[in-house]
Tab-separated table of C-alpha atoms in Angstrom:
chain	number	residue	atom	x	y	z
A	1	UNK	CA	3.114	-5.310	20.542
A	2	UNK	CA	2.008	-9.406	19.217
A	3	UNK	CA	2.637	-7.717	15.634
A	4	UNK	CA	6.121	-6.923	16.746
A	5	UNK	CA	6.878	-10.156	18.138
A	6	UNK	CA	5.159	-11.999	15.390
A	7	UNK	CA	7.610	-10.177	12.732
A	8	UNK	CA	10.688	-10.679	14.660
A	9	UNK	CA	9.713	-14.525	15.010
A	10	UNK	CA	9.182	-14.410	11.256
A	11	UNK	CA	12.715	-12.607	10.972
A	12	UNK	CA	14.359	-15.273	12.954
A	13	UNK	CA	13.224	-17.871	11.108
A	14	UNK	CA	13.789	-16.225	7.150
A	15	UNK	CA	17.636	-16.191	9.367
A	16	UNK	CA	18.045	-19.695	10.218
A	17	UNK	CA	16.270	-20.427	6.843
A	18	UNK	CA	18.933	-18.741	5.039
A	19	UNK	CA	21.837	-20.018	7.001
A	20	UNK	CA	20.925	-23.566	6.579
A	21	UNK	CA	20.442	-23.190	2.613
A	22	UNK	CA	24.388	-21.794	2.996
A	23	UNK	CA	25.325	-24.995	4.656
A	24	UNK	CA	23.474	-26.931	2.650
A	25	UNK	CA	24.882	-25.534	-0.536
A	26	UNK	CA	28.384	-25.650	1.121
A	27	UNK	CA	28.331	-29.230	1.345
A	28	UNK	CA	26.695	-30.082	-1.725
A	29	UNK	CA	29.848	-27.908	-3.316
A	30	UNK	CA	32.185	-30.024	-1.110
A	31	UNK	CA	30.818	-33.493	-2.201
A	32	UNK	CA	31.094	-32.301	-6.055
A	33	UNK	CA	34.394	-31.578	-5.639
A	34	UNK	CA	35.305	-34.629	-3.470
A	35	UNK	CA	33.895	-36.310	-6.125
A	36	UNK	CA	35.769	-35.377	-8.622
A	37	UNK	CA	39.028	-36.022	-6.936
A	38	UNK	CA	37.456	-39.990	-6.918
A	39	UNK	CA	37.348	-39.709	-9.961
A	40	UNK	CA	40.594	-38.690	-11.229
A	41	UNK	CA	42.620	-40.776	-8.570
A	42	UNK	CA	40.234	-43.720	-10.275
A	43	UNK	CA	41.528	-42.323	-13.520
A	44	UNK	CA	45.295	-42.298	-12.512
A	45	UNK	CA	45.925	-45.614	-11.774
A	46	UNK	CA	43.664	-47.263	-14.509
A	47	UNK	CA	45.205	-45.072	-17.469
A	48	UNK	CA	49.034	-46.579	-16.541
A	49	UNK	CA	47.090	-50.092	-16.352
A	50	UNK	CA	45.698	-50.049	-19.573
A	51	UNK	CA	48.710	-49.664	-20.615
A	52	UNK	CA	50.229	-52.726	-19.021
A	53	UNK	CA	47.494	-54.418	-20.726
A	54	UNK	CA	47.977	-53.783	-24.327
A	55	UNK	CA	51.722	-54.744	-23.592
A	56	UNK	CA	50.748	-57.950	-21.742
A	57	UNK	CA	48.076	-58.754	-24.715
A	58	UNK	CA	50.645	-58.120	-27.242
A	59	UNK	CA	53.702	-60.521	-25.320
A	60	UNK	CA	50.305	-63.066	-25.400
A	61	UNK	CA	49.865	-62.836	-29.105
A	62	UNK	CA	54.139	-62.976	-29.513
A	63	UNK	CA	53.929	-66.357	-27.609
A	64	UNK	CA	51.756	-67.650	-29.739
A	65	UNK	CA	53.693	-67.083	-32.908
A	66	UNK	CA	56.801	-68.333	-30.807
A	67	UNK	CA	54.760	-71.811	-30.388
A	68	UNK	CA	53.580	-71.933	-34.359
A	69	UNK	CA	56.538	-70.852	-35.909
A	70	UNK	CA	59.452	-70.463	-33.871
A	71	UNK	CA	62.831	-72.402	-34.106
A	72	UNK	CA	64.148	-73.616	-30.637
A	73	UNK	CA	66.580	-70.914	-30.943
A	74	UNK	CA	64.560	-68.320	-31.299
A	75	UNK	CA	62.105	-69.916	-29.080
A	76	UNK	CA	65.077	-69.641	-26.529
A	77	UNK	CA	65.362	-66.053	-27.008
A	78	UNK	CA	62.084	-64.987	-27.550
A	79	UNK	CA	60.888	-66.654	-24.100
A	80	UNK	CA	63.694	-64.519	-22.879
A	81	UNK	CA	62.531	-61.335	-23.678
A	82	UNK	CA	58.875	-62.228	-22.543
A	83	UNK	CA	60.035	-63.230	-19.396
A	84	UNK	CA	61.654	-59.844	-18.942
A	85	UNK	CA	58.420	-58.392	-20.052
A	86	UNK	CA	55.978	-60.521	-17.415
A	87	UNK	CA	58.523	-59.820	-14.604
A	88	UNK	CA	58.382	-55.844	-14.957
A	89	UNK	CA	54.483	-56.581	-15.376
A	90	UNK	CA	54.345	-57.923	-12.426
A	91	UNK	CA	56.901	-55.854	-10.480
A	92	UNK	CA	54.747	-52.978	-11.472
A	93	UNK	CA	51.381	-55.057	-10.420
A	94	UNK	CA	52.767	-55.539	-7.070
A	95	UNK	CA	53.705	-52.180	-6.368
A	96	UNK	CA	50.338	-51.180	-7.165
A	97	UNK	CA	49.429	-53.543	-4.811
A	98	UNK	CA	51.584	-53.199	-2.103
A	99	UNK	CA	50.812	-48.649	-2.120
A	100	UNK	CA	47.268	-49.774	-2.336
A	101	UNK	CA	46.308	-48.374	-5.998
A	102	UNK	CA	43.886	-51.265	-6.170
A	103	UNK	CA	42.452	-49.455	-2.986
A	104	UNK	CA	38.436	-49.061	-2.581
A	105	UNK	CA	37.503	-45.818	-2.502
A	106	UNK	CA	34.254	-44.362	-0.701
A	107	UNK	CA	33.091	-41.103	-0.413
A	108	UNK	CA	31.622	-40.904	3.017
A	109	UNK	CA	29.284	-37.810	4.749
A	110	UNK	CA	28.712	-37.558	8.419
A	111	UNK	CA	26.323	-34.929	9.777
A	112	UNK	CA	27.727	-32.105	12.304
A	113	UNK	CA	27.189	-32.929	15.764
A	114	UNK	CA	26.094	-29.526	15.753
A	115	UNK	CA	23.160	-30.073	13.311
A	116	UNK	CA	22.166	-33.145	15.511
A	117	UNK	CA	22.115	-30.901	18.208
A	118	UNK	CA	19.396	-28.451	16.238
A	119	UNK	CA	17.182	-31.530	15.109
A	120	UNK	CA	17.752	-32.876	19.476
A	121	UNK	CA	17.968	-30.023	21.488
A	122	UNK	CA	16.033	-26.670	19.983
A	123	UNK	CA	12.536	-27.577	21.206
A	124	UNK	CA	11.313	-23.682	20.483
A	125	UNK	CA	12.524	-20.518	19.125
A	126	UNK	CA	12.276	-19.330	22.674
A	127	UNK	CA	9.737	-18.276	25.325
A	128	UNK	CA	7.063	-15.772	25.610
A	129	UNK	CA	6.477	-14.139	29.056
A	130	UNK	CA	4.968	-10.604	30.914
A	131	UNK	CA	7.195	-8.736	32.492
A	132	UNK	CA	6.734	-6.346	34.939
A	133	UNK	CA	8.845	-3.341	33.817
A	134	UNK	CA	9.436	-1.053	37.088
A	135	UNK	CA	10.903	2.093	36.021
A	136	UNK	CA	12.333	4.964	38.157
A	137	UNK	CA	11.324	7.864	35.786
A	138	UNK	CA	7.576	6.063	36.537
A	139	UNK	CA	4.695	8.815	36.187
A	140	UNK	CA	2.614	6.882	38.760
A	141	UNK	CA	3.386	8.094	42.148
A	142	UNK	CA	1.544	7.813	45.993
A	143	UNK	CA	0.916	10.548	47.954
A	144	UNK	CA	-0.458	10.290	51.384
A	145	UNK	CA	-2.775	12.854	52.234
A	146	UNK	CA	-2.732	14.249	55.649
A	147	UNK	CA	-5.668	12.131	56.636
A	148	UNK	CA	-3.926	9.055	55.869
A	149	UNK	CA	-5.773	8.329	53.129
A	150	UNK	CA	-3.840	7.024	49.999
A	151	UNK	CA	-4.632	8.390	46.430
A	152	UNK	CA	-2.819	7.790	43.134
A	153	UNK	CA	-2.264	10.469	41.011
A	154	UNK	CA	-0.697	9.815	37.647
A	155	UNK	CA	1.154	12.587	36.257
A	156	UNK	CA	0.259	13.331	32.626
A	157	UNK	CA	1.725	15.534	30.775
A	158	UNK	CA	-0.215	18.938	30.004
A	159	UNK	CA	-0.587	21.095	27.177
A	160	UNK	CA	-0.423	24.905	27.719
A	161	UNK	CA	-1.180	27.852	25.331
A	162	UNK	CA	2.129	28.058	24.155
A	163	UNK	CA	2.564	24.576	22.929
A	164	UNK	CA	-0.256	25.030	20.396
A	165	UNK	CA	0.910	25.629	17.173
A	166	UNK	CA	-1.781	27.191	14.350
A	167	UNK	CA	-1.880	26.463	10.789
A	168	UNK	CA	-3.564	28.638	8.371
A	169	UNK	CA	-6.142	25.887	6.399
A	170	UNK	CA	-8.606	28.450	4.218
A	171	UNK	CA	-9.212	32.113	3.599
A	172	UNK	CA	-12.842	33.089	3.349
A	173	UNK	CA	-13.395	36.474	2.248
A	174	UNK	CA	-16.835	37.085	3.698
A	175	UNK	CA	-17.667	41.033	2.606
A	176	UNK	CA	-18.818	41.352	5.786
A	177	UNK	CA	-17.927	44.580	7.633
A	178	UNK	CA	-18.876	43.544	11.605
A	179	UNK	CA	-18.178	39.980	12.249
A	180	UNK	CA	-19.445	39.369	15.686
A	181	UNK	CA	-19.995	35.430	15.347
A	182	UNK	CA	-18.898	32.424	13.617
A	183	UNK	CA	-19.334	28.876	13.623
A	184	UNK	CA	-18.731	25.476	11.299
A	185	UNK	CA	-21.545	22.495	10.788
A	186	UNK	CA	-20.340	19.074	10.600
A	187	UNK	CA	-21.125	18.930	6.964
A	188	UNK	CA	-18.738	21.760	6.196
A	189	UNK	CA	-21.411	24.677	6.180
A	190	UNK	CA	-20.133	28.399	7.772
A	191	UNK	CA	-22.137	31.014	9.255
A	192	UNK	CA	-21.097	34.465	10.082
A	193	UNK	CA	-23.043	36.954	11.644
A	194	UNK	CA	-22.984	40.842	10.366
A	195	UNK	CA	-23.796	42.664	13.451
A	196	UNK	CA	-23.756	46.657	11.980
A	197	UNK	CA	-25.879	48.259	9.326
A	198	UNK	CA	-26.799	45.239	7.172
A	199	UNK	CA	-27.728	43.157	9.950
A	200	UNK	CA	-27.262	40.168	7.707
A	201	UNK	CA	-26.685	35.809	8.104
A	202	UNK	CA	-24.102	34.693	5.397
A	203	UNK	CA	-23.574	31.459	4.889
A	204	UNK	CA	-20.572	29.923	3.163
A	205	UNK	CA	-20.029	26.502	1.047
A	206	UNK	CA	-17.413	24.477	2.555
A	207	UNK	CA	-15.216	24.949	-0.325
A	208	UNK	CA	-15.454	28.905	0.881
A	209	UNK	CA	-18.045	30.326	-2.031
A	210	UNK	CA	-21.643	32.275	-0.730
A	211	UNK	CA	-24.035	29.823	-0.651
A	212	UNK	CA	-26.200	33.028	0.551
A	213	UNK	CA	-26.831	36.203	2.529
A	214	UNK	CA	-30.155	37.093	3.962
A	215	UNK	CA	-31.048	39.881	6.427
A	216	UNK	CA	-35.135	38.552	6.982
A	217	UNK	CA	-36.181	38.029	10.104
A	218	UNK	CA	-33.120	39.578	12.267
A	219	UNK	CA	-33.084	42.958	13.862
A	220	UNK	CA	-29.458	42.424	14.910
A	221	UNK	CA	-27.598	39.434	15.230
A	222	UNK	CA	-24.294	39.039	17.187
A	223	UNK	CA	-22.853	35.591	18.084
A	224	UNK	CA	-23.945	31.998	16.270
A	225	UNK	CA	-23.738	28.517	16.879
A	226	UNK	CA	-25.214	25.459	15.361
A	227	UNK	CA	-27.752	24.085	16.603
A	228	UNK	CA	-27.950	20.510	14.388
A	229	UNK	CA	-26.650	20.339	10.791
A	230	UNK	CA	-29.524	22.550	9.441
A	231	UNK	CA	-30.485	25.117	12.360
A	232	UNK	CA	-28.514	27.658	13.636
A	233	UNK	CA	-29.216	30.048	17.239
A	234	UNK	CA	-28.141	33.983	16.716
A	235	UNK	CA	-28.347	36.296	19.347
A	236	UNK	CA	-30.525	39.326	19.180
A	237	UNK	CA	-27.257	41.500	20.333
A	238	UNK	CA	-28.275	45.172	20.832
A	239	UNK	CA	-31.474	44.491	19.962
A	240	UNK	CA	-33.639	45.924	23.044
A	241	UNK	CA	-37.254	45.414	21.854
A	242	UNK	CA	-37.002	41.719	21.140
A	243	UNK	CA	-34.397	40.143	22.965
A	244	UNK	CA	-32.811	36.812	22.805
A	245	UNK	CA	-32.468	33.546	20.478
A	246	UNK	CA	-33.272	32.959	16.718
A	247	UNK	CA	-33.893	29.628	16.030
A	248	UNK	CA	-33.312	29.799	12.288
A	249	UNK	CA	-33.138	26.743	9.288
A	250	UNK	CA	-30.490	27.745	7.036
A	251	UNK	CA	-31.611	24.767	4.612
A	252	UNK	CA	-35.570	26.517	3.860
A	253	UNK	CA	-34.118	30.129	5.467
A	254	UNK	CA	-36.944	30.378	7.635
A	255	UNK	CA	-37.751	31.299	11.682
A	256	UNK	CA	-38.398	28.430	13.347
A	257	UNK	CA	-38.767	29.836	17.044
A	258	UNK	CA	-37.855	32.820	18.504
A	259	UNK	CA	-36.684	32.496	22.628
A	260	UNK	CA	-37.346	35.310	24.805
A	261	UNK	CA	-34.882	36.411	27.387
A	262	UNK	CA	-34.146	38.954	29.900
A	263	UNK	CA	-31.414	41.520	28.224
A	264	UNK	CA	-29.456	41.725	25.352
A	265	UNK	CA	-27.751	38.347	24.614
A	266	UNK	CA	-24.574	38.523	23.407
A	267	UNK	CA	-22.448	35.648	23.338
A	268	UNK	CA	-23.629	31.723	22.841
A	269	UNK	CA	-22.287	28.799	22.452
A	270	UNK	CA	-23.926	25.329	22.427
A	271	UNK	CA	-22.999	21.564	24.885
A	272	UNK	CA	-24.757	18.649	24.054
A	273	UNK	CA	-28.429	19.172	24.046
A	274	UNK	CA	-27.872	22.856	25.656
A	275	UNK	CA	-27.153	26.208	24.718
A	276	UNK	CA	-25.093	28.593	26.771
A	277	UNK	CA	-26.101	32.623	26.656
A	278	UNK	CA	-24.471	35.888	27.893
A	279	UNK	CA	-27.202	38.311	28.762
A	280	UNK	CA	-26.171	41.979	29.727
A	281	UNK	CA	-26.459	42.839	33.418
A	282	UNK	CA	-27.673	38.936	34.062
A	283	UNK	CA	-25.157	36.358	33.546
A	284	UNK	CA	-25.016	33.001	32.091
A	285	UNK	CA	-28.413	31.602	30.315
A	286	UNK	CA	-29.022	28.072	29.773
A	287	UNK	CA	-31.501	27.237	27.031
A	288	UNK	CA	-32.816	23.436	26.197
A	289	UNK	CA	-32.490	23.240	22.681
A	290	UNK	CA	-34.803	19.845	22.744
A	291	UNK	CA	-37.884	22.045	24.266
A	292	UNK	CA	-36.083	25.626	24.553
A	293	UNK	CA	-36.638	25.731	28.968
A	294	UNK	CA	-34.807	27.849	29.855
A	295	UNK	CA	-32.384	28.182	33.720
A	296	UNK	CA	-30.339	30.775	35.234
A	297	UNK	CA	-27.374	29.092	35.610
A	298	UNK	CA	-24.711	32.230	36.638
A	299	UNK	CA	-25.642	35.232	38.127
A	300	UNK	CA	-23.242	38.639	37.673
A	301	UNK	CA	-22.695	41.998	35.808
A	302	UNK	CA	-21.804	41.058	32.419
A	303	UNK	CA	-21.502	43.586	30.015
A	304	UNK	CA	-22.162	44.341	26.271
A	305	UNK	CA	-20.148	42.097	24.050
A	306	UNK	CA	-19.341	39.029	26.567
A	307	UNK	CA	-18.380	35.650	25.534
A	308	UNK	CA	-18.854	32.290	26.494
A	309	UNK	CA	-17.656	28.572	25.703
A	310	UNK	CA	-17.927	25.552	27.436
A	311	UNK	CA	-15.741	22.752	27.486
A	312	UNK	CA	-14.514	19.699	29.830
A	313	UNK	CA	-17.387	20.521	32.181
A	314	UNK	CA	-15.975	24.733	32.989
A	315	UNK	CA	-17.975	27.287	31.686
A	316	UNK	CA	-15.895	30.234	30.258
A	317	UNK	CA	-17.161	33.816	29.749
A	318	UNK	CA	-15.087	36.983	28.797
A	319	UNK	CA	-16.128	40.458	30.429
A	320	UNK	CA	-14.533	43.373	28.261
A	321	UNK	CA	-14.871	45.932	30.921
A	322	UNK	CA	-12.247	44.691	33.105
A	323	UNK	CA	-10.507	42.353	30.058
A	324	UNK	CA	-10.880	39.280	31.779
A	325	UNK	CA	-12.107	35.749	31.350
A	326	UNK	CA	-14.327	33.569	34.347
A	327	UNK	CA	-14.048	30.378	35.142
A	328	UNK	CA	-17.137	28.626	36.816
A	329	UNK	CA	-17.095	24.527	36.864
A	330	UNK	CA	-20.346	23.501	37.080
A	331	UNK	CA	-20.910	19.546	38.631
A	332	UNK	CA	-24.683	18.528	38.257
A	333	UNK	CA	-26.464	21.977	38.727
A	334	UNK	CA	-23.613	23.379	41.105
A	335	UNK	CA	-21.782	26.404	39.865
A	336	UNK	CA	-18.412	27.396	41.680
A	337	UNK	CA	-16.312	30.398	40.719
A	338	UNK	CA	-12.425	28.288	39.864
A	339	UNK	CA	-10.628	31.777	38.319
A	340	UNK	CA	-10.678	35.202	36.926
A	341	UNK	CA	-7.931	35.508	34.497
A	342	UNK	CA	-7.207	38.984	33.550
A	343	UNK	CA	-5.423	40.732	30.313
């Protein structure tokens, strides 16, 4: 908002730049030509003038040649014709007088009261203030509870299922028959899971190439999740001798730690420092992944296959025997059934 403000001060200001550079070179045009009109009323009334002049210098010279060498008579006449001469001379002389030729001229510039008023008056280019701005159509509104307690509830606007819009990014073509799980590293690393026959971890190059498949160390492995950027957790799936968590590096593809759990875990999916397990006929699992404790967090039938993510403190877990989806919140170590949402 000061960035806005700042550039329409700035646009103000190029504004009343550029209008006073128009005045200015409005009345710098007006004094040229005002000028100029001096000039050539100067140049009117000398040009007749000098004129005058040469005939008044030559009527001087003729009186002195009437003085050297004159007779009276033509003395007589020739004083005639000068004073004929000297009278229009001075006929004309007097009539420039009298219309005032002889005038002084002055080219004179007085400022606009207006510009005065600028330079007086305009002590800012205006004033800078917070203003409350109390709208109708406000998404803040009080509701009093029966209790008469008061609570404020702003109203913000929500995002459903049908306003997300998906955009196809990359096409990995794994050669992997049984998908069961999938997940993404921060550094651009992607693991699948091959549940059936090969039983095998692929891992994919950000740019979507095989970095490589291996099938050591898992029996069967269903969903994965990343644990840090170099250690994944795979459930053992159908697996029902050794059931549970692989702890696996994919950097050094080795076992790092192998977590024991009650059923066949299916589903996982990591918050923070903990991992999140569907185990068949249990429930929900929740495994440290700083010292691998593990806590019964969700107790129900849960069948082969099931789901689970967490997010915005709700735990969510499918259940494909019934097609539906669970909703538990969970605040501190309290668990609370919100929703079953069924397909």
């Amino acid at each position: 908002m000061r960035e806005q403000h700042i550039k329409e001060i700035k646009q103000i200001r190029v504004e009343i730049n550029n209008h006073l550079d128009n005045l200015e070179k409005q009345i710098l045009e007006e004094l040229r030509e005002k000028e100029c009109q001096y000039k050539e009323s100067i140049r009117k009334v000398l040009l007749p003038v000098k004129e005058r002049e040469t005939i008044i210098t030559q009527c001087q010279l003729n009186f002195k040649n009437i003085q050297e060498h004159a007779s009276e008579l033509q003395t007589y006449i020739g004083m005639r014709d000068l004073e004929v001469t000297v009278d229009e001379n001075e006929q004309y002389l007097q009539l420039l007088i009298d219309t005032k030729g002889f005038g002084h001229l002055d080219l004179v510039y007085k400022v606009d009261t207006n510009v005065q008023t600028i330079l007086n008056n305009v002590k800012s280019f205006g004033s800078i203030e917070i203003k409350n701005h109390i709208s109708h159509d406000s998404n803040i509104e009080l509701t009093r509870a029966k209790d008469k307690q008061a609570q404020i509830q702003v109203a913000a606007d929500r995002k459903t299922v049908n306003n997300v819009k998906l955009i196809l990014q990359k096409t990995i073509t794994t050669n992997v028959n049984s998908v069961r799980g999938c997940c993404m590293s921060r550094n651009g690393n992607i693991g699948f899971t091959n549940h059936s026959f090969k039983k095998s971890l692929n891992v994919f190059k950000s740019d979507g190439t095989l970095k490589y498949a291996t099938s050591d160390y898992l029996s069967f492995g269903f969903d994965i999740i990343f644990v840090d950027d170099s250690n994944v957790a795979i459930t053992s799936g159908n697996e029902s001798k050794e059931t549970g968590i692989y702890i696996i590096n994919i950097e050094n593809r080795s076992k790092i730690k192998f977590i024991n759990l009650p059923g066949c875990s299916y589903g996982i999916t990591r918050d923070h420092d903990s991992l999140f397990v569907c185990v068949k006929g249990r429930g929900i699992y929740k495994v440290n992944s700083a010292d691998y404790t593990i806590s019964h967090v969700i107790s129900c039938e849960l069948p082969w296959g099931s789901y689970v993510s967490v997010f915005n403190k709700k735990i969510y877990f499918t259940n494909g025997d019934d097609n539906s989806v669970a909703v538990v919140t969970t605040m501190g170590h309290v668990f609370g059934l919100l929703k079953l949402i069924k397909f």
